[in-house]
GROMACS .gro file of N, CA, C and O in nm:
model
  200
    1UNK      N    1  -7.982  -1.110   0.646
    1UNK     CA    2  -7.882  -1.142   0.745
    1UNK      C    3  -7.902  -1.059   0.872
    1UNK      O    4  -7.883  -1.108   0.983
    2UNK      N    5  -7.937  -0.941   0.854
    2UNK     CA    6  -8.010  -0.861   0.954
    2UNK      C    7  -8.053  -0.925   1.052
    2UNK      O    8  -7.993  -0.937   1.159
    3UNK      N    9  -8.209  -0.994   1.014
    3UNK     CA   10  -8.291  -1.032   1.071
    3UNK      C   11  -8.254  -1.174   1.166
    3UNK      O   12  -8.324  -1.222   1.255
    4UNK      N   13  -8.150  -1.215   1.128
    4UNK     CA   14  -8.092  -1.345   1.152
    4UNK      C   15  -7.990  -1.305   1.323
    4UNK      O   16  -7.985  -1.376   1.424
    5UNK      N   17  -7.935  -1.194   1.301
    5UNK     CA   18  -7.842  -1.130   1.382
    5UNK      C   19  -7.958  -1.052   1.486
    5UNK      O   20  -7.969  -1.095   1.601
    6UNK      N   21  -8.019  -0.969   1.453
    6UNK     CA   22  -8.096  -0.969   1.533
    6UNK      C   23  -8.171  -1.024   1.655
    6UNK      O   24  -8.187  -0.981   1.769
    7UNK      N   25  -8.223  -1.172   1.570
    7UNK     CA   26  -8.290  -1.271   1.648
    7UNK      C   27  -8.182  -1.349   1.733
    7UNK      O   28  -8.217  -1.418   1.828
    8UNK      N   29  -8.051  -1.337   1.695
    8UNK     CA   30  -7.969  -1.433   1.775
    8UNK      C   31  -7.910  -1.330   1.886
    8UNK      O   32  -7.840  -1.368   1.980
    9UNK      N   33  -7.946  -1.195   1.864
    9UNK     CA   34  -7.904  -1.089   1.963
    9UNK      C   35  -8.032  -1.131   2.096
    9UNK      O   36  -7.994  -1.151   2.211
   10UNK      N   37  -8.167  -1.137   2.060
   10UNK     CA   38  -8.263  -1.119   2.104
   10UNK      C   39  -8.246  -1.247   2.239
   10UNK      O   40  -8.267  -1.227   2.359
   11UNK      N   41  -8.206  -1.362   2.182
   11UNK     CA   42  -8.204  -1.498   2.223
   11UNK      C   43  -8.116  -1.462   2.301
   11UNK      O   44  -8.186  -1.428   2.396
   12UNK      N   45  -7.995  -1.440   2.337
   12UNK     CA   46  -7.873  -1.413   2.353
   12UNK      C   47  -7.926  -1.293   2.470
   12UNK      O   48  -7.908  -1.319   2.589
   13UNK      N   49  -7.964  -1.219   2.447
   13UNK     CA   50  -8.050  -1.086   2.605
   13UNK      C   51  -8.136  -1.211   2.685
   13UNK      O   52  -8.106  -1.265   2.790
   14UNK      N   53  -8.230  -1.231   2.616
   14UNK     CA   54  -8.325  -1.291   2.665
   14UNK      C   55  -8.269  -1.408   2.775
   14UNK      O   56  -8.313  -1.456   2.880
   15UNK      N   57  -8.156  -1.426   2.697
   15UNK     CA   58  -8.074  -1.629   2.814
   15UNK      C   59  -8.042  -1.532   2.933
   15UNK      O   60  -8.084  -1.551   3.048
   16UNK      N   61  -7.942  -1.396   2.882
   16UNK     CA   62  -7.878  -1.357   3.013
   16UNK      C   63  -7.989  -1.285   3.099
   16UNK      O   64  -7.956  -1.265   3.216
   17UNK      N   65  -8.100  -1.248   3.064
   17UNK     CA   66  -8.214  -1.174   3.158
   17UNK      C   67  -8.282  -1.286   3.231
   17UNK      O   68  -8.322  -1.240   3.338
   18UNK      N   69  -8.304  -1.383   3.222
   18UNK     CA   70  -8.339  -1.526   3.237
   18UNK      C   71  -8.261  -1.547   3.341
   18UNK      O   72  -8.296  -1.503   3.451
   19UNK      N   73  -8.123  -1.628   3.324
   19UNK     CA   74  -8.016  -1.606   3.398
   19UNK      C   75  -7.983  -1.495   3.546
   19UNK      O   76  -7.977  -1.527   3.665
   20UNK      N   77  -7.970  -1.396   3.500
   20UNK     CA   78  -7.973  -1.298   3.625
   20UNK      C   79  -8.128  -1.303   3.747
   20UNK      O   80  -8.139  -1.281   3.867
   21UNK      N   81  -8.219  -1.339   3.649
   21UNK     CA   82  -8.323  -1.318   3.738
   21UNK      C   83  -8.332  -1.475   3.836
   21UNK      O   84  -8.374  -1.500   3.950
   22UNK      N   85  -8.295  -1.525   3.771
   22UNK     CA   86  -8.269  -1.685   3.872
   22UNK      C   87  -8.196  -1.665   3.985
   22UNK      O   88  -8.229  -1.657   4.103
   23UNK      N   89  -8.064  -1.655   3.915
   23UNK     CA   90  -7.921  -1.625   4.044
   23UNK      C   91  -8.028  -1.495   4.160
   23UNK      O   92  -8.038  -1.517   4.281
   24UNK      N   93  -8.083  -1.392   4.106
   24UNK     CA   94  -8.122  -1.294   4.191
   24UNK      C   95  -8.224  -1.380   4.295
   24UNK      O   96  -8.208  -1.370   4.417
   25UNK      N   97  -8.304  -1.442   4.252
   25UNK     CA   98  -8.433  -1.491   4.293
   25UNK      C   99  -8.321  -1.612   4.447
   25UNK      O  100  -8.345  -1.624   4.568
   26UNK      N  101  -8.239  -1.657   4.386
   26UNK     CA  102  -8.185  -1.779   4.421
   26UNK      C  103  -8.073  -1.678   4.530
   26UNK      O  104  -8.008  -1.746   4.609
   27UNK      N  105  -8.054  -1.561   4.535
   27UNK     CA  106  -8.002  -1.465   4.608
   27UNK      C  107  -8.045  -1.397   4.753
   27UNK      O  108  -7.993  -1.376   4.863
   28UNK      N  109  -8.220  -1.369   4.659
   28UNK     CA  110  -8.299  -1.359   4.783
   28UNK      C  111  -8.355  -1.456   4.874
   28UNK      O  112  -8.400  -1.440   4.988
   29UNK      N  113  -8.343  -1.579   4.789
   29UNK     CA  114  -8.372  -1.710   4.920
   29UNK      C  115  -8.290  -1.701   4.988
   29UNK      O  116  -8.337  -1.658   5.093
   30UNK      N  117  -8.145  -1.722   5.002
   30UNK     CA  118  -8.013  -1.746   5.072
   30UNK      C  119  -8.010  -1.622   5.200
   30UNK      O  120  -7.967  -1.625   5.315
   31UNK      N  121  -8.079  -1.512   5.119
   31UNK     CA  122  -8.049  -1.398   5.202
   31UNK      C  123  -8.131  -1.392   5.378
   31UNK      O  124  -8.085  -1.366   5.490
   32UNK      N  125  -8.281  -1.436   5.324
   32UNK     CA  126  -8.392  -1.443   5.447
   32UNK      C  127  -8.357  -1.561   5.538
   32UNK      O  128  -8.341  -1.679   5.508
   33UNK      N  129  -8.350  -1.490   5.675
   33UNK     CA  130  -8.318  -1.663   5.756
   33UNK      C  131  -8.426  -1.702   5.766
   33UNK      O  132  -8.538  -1.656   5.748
   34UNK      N  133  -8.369  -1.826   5.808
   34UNK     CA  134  -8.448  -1.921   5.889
   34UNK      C  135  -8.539  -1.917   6.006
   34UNK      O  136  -8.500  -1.885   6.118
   35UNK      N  137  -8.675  -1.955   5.976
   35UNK     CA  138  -8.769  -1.933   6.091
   35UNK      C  139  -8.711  -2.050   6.229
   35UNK      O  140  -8.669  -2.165   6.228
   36UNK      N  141  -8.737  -1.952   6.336
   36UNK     CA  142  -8.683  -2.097   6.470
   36UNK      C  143  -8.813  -2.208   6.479
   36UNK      O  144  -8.932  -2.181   6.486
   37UNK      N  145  -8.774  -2.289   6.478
   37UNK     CA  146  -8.854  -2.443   6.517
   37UNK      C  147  -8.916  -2.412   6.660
   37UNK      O  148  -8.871  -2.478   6.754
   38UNK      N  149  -9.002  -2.329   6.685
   38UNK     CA  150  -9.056  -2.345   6.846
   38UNK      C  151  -9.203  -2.389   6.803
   38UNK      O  152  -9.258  -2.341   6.704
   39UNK      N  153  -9.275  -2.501   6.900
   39UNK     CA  154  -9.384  -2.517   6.876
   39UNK      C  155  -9.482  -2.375   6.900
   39UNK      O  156  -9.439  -2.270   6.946
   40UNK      N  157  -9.587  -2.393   6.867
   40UNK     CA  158  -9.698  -2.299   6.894
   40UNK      C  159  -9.791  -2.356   7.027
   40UNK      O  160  -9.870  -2.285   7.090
   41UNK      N  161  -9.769  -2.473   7.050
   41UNK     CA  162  -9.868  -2.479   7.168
   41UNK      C  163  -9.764  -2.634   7.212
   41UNK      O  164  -9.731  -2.732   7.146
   42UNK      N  165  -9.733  -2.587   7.372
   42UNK     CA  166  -9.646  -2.704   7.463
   42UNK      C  167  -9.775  -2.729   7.545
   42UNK      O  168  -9.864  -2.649   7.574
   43UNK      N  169  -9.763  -2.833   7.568
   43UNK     CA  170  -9.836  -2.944   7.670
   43UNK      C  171  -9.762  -2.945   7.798
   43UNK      O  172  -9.648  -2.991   7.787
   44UNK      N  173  -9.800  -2.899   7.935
   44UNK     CA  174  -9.715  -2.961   8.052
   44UNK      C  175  -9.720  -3.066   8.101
   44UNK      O  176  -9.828  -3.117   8.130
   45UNK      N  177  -9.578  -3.138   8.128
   45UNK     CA  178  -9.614  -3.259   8.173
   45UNK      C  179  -9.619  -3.297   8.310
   45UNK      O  180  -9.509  -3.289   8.363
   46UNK      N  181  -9.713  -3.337   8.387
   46UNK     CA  182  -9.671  -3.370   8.540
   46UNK      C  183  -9.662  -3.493   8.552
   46UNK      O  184  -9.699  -3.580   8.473
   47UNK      N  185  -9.595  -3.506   8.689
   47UNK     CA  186  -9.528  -3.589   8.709
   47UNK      C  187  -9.633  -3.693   8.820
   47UNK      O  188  -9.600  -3.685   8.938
   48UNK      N  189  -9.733  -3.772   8.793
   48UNK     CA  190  -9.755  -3.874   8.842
   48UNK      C  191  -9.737  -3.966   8.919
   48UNK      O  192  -9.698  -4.068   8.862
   49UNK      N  193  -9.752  -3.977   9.057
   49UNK     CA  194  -9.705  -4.058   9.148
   49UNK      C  195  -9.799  -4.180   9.201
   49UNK      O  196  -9.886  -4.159   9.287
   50UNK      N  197  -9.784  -4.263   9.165
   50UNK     CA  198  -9.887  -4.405   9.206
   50UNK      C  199  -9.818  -4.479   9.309
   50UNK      O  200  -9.867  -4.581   9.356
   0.00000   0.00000   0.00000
């Protein structure tokens, strides 16, 4: 019966270490902003007169 209690202790750490490391992981996404949308290379446009 030991061994039975044991293993359901083990299962039972293991869900909540599982668990915490998600929410954490899913913590540090939320935390880092957002990069700004600027291009890396603009084109100028002129203005053409015919």
């Amino acid at each position: 019966m030991s061994r039975l209690l044991a293993a359901a202790l083990t299962v039972v750490a293991a869900t909540a270490l599982a668990v915490g490391a998600a929410l954490g992981i899913v913590a540090l996404l939320d935390a880092t902003p957002d990069q700004p949308n600027t291009p890396l290379i603009t084109y100028e446009h002129t203005t053409q007169e015919r």
